[in-house]
Every structure is written in C-alpha cells, then in structure tokens.
PDB file of C-alpha atoms in Angstrom:
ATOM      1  CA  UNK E   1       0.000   0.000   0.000  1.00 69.00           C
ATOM      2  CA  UNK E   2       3.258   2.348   0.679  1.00 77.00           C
ATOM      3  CA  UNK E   3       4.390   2.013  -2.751  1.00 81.00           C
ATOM      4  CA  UNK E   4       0.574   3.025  -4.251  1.00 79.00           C
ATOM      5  CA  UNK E   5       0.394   6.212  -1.931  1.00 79.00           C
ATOM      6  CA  UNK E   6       4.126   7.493  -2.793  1.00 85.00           C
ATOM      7  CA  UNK E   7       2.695   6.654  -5.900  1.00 85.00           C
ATOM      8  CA  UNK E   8      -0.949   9.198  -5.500  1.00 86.00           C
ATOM      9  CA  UNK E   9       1.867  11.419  -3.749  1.00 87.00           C
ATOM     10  CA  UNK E  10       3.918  12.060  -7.187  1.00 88.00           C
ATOM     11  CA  UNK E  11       0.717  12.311  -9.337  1.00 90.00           C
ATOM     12  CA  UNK E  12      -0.317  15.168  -7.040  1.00 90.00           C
ATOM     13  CA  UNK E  13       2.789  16.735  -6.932  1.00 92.00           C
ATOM     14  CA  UNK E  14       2.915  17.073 -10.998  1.00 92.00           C
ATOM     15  CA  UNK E  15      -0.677  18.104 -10.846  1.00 93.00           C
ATOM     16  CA  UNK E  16       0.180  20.386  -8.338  1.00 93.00           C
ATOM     17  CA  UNK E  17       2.908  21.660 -10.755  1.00 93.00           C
ATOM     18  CA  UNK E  18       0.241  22.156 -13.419  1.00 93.00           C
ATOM     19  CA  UNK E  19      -2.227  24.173 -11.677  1.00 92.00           C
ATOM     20  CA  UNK E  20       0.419  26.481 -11.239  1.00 92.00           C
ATOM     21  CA  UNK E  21       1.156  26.569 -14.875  1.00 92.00           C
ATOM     22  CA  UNK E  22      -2.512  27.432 -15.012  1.00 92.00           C
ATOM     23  CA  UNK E  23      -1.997  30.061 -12.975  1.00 90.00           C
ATOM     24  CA  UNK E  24       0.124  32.291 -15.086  1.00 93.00           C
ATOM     25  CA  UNK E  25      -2.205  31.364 -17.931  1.00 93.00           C
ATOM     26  CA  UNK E  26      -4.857  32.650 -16.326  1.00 92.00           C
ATOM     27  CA  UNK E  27      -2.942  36.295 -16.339  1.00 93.00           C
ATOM     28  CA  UNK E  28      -2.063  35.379 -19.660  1.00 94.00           C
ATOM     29  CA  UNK E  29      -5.230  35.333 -20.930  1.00 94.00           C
ATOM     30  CA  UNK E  30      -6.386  38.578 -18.992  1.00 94.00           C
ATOM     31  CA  UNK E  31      -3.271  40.720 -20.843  1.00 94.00           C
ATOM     32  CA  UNK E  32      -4.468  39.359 -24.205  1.00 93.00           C
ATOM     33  CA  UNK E  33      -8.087  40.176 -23.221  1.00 90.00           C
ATOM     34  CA  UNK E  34      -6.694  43.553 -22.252  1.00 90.00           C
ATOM     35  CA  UNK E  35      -4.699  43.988 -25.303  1.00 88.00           C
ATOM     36  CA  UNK E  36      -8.228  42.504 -27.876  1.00 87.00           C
ATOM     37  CA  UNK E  37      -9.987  44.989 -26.161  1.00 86.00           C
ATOM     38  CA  UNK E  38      -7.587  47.857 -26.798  1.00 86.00           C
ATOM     39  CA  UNK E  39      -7.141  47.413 -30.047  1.00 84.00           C
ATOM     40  CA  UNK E  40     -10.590  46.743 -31.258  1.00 82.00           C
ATOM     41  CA  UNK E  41     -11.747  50.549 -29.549  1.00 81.00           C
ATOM     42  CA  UNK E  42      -9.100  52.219 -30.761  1.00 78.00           C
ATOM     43  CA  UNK E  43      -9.382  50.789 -34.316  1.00 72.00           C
ATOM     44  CA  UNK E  44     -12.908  52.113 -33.952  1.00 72.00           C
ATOM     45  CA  UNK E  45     -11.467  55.875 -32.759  1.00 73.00           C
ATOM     46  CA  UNK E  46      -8.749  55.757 -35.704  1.00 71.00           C
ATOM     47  CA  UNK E  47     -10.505  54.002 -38.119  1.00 69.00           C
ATOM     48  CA  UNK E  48      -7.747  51.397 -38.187  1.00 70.00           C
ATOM     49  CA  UNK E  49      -8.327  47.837 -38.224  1.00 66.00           C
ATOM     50  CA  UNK E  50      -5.543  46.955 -35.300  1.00 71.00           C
ATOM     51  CA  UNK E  51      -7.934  43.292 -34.121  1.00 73.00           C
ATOM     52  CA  UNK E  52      -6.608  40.101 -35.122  1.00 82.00           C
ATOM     53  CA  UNK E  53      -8.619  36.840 -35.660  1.00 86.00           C
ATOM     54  CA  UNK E  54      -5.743  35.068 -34.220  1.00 90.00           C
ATOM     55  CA  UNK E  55      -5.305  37.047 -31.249  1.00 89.00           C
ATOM     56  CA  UNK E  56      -9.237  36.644 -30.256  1.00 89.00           C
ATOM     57  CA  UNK E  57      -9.147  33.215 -30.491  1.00 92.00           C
ATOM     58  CA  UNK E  58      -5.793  32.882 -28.616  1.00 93.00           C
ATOM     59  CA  UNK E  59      -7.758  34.651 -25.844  1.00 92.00           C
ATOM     60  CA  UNK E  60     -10.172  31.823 -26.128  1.00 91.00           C
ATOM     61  CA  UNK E  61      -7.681  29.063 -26.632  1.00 95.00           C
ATOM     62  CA  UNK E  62      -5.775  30.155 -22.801  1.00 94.00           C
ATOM     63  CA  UNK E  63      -9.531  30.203 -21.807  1.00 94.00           C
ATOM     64  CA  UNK E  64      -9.907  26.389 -22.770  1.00 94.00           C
ATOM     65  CA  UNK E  65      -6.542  25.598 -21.096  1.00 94.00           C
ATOM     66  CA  UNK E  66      -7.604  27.305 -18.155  1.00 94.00           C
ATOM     67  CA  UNK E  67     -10.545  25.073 -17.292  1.00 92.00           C
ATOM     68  CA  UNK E  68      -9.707  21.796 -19.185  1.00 94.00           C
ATOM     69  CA  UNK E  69      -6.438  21.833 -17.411  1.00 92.00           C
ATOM     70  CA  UNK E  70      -7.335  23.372 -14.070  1.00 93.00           C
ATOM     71  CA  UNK E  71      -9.691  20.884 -13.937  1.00 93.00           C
ATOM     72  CA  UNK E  72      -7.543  18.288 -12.171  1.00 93.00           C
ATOM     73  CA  UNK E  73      -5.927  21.157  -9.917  1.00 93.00           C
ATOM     74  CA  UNK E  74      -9.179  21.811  -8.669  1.00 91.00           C
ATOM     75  CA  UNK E  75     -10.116  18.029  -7.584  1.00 89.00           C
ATOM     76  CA  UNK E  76      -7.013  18.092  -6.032  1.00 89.00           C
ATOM     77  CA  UNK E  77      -7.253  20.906  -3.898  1.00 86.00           C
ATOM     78  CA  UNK E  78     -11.016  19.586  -3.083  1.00 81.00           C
ATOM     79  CA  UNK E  79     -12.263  22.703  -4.427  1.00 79.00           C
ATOM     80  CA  UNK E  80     -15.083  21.405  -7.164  1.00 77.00           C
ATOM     81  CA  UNK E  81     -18.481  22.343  -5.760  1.00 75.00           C
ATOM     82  CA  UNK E  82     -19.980  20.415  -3.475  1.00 73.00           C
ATOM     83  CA  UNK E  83     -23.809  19.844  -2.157  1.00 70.00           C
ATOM     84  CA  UNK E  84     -23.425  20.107   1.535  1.00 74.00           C
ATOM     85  CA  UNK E  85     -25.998  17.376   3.100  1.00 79.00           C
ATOM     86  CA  UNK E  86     -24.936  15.271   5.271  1.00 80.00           C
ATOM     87  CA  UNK E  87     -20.777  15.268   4.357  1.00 80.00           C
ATOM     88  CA  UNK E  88     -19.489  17.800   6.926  1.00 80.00           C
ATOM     89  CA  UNK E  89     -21.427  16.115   9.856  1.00 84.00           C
ATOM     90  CA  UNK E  90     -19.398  12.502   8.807  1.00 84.00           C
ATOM     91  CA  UNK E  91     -16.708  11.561  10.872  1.00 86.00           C
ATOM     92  CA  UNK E  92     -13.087  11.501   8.565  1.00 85.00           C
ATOM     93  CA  UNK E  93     -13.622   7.942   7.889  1.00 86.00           C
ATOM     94  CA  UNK E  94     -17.207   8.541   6.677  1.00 87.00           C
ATOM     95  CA  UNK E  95     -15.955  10.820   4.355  1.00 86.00           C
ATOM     96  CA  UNK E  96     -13.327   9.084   3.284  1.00 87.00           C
ATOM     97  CA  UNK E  97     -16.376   6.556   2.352  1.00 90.00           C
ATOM     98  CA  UNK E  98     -18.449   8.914   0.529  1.00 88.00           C
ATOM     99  CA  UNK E  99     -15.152  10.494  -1.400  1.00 88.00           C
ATOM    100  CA  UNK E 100     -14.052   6.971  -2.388  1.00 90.00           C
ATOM    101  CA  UNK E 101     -17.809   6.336  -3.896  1.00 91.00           C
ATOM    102  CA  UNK E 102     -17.855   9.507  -5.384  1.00 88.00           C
ATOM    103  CA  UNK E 103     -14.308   8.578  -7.343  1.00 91.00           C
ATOM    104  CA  UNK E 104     -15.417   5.120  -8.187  1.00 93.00           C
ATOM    105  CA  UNK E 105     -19.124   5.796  -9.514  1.00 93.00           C
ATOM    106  CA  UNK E 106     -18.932   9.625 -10.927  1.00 90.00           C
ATOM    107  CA  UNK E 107     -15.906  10.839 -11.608  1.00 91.00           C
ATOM    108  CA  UNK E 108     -13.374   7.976 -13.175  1.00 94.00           C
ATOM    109  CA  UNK E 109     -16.625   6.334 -15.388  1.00 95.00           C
ATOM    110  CA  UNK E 110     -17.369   9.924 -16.454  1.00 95.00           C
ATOM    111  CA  UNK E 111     -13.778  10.657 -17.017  1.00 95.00           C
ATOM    112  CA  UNK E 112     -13.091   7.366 -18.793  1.00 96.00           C
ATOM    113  CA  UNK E 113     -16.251   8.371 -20.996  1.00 97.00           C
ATOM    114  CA  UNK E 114     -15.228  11.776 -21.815  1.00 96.00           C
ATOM    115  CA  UNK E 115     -11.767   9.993 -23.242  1.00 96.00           C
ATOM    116  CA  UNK E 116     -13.575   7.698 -25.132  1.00 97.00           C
ATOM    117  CA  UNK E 117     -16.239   9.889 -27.090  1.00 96.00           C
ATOM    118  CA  UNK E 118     -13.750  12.588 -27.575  1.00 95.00           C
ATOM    119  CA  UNK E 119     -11.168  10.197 -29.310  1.00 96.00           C
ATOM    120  CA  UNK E 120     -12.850  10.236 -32.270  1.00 96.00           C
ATOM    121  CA  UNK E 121     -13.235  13.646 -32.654  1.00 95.00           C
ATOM    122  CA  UNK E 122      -9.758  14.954 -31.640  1.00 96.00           C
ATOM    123  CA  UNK E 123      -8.336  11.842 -33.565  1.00 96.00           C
ATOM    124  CA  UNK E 124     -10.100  13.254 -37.403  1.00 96.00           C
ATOM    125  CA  UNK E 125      -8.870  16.838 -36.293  1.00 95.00           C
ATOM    126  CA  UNK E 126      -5.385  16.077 -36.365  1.00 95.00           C
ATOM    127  CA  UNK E 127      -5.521  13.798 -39.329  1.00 96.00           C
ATOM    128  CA  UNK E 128      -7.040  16.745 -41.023  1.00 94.00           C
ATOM    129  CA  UNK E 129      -4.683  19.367 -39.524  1.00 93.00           C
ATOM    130  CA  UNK E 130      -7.929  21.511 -38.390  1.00 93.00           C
ATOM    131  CA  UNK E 131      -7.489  24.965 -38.760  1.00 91.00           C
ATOM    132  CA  UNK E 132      -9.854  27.916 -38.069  1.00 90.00           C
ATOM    133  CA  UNK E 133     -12.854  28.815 -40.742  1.00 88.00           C
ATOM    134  CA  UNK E 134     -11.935  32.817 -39.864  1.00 86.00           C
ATOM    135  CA  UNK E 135      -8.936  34.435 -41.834  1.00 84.00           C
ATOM    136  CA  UNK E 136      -5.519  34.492 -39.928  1.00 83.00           C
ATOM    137  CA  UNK E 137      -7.014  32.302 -37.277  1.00 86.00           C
ATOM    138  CA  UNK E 138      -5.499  29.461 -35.548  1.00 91.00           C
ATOM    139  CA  UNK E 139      -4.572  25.893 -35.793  1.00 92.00           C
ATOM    140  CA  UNK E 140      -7.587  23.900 -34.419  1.00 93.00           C
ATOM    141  CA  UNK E 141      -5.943  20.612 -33.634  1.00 93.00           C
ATOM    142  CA  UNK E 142      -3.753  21.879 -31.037  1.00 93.00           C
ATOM    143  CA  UNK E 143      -6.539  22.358 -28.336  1.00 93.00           C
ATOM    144  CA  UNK E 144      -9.046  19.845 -29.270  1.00 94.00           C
ATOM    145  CA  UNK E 145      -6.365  17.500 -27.810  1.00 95.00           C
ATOM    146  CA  UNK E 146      -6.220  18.886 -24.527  1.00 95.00           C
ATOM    147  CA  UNK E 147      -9.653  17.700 -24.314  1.00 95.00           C
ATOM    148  CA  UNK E 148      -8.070  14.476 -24.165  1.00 96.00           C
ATOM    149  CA  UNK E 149      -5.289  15.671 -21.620  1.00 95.00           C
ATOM    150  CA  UNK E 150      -7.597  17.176 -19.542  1.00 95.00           C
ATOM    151  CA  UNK E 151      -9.587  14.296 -18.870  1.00 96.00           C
ATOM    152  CA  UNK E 152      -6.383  12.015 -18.346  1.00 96.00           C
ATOM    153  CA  UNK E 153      -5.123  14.153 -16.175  1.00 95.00           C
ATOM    154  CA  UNK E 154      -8.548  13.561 -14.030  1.00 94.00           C
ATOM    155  CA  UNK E 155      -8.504  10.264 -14.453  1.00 95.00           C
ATOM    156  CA  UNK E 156      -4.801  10.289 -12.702  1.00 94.00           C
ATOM    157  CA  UNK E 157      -6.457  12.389 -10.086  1.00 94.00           C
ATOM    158  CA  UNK E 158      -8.805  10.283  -9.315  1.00 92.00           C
ATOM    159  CA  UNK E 159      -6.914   7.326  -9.226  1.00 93.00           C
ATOM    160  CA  UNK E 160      -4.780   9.076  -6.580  1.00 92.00           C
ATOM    161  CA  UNK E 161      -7.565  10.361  -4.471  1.00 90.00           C
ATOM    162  CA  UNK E 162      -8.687   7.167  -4.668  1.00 91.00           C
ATOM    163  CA  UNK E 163      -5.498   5.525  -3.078  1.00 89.00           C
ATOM    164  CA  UNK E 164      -5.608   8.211  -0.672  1.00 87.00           C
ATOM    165  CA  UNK E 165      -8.856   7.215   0.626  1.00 89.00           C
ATOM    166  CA  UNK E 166      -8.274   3.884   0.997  1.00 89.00           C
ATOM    167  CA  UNK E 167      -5.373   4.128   3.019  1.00 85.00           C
ATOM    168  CA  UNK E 168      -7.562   6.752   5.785  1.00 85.00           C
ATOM    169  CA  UNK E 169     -10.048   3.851   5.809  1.00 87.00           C
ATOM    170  CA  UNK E 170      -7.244   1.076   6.430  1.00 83.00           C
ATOM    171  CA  UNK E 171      -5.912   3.024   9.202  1.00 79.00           C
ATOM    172  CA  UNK E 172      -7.040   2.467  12.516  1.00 66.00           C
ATOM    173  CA  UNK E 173      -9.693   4.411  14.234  1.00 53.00           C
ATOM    174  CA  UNK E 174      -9.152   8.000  13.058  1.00 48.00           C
ATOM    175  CA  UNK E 175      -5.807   8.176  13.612  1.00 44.00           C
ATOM    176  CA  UNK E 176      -3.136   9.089  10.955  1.00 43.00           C
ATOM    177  CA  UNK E 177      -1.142   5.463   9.771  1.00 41.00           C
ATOM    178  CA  UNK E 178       2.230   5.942  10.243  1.00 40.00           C
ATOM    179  CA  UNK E 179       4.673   7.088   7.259  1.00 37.00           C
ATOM    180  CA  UNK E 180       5.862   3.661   6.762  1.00 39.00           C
ATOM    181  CA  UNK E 181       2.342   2.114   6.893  1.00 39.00           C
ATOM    182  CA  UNK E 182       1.087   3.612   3.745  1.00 38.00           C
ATOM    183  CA  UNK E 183       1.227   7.489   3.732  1.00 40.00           C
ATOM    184  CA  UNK E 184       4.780   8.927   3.180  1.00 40.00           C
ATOM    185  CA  UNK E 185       5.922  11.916   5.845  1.00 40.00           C
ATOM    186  CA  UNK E 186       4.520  15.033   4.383  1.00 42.00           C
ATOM    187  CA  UNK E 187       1.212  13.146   3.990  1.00 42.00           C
ATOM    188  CA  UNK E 188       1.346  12.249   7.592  1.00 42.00           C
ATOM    189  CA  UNK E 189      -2.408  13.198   8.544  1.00 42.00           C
ATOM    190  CA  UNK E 190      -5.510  11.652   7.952  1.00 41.00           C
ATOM    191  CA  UNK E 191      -7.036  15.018   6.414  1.00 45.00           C
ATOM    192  CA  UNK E 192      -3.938  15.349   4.289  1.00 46.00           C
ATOM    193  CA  UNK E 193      -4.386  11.631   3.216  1.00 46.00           C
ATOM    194  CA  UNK E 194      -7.910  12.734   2.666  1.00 48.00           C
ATOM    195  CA  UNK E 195      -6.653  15.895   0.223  1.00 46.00           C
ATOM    196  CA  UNK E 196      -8.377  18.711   2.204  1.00 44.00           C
ATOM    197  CA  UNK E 197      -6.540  21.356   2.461  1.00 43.00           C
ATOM    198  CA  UNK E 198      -8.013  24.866   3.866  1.00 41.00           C
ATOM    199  CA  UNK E 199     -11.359  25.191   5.310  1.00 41.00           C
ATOM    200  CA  UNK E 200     -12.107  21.780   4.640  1.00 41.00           C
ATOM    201  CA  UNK E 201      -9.794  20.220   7.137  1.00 40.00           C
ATOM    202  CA  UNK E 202     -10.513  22.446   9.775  1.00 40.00           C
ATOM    203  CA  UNK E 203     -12.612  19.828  11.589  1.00 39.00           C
ATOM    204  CA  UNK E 204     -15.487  17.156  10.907  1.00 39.00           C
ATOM    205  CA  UNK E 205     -18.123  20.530   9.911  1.00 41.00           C
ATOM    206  CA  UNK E 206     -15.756  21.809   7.460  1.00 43.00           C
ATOM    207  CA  UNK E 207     -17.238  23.936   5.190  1.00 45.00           C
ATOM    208  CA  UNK E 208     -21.026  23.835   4.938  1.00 40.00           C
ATOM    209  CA  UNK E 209     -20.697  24.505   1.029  1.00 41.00           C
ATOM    210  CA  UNK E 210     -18.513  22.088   0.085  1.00 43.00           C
ATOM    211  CA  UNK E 211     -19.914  18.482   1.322  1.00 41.00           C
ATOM    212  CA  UNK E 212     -21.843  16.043  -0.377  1.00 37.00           C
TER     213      UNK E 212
END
C-alpha cells in the first residue's frame, strides 16, 4: 500500500505543478483580453483595423486551457463544488467513504467516458490538420487535444484520491497510519491523506458549502 500512496503522492505533486502553470495562464489570458480589447476601440477611434482573428481566439484558446487543465488542480485541492448534506457532519472515515464512492461511480466512469467519445473527434482533427474557418485564425488541432489531456489528467487524479482514501479507511480508528504504513511523511495526517486542504480540514463541519 506504501508504494501506491508514494505513488498518488507524485501524481499530485505534478498536478500540483500544473495548476500552477494554469496560474500564469490565467494572467495570460487577462493581458491578451486587455490587449483585444484595446485594439478593437481604438481601431474604432482611428478608423484602423488593429484586431486580429488570431489574437481573439488565442484569448479563447488560454480560456480552454484554463478550465480543461485546471480541472484536475481543482479536484485536487477539493475545491469542485460540493452539495453540503450530510458530508461535513461525517466523521473523517465517513468521508473518506463517501469520497471513495464519489471517485469510483462519478468521476473515473465519467472521465473514462469523456476519453472515449472525444477520441474520435480529436483523432479526425489532427488527421485533417484543423485549422480555423476565420482568416488568420489558428490551428484547431492543437486544443481539441487537450480535451483528451484534460480528462487524463482527471482520471490520474482520481486514481490518486482514490489511493488516498483507501489508506484513511485502512488506518485504525481515526488516527493518521504511520509514514511507513502507507502514507509517506509530508502526507502524515488523515485530512492530508484525505486531500483537504483549507477550510475543509478544519474539523469534521468543514465547510457547509462544500460536502456532499
């Protein structure tokens, strides 16, 4: 079981690398916004045409990457939204139940799905070398795969979630297992086994938003 959480703990550490990849996108995409907006007002005020197809739908492309990469991030940090029933009043093993049920029946089938209906479509776009219908727009291609990323990417997610949670139910009681029993030393707590990080961990009521 040691070797499958080091395991869960590398996966989330590149994930954890990519969400702050997505980060900088994200500002990315706000100067480019910026910069679309600019230039489309003041080609109206000088009667010069100073837009660019490409530069619109680059603003839309770093949009795309944004969420279908951010995607796994956001699982990770436990941050997806939640339906707060009954979750927050579970003890950390009953939620540990509920997250590992939630991984099994929702997300990984829905993941897996996603891969498999998008295949075809991302597979014809690159045999065709999509590009956009709009003059001086971009390669299509390009993004449409990281439809196929993203999804992978949540798939590795929620395999490691899933390893996570197994190990806070084989532990005993409510206490943390010890490094060498499954969870390596900087995962050395039940709610960090778990993946809650922030208001979520802060007790068995965490945050009444963000429960199932």
């Amino acid at each position: 079981m040691e070797r499958w959480v080091r395991w869960a703990a590398s996966v989330d550490r590149g994930v954890d690398g990519i969400g702050r990849a997505v980060g900088w996108l994200t500002l990315l995409m706000v100067l480019v916004g910026s910069y679309n907006a600019i230039m489309r007002y003041s080609g109206r005020f000088f009667g010069w045409n100073l837009a660019s197809n490409a530069y619109i739908e680059l603003q839309w492309y770093l949009f795309s990457l944004v969420f279908l990469l951010g995607a796994a991030y956001t699982a990770r940090q436990n941050r997806h939204v939640r339906v707060d029933v009954l979750y927050g009043r579970l003890s950390t093993k009953g939620r540990a139940w509920v997250d590992m049920l939630g991984t099994l029946l929702l997300m990984l089938p829905f993941s897996i799905f996603a891969l498999v209906v998008s295949w075809p479509s991302v597979r014809n776009s690159w045999i065709v070398r999509e590009a956009s219908p709009d003059e001086g727009g971009l390669p299509r291609y390009p993004i449409k795969a990281m439809i196929l990323v993203a999804f992978f990417l949540l798939v590795l997610q929620g395999l490691s979630s899933l390893t996570r949670t197994i190990a806070v139910l084989r532990s005993d009681g409510d206490e943390p297992p010890e490094p060498g029993d499954g969870l390596p030393e900087e995962e050395g707590s039940v709610d960090g086994a778990l993946g809650m990080t922030g208001p979520s961990a802060e007790g068995a009521g965490g945050d009444p938003g963000r429960g199932i």
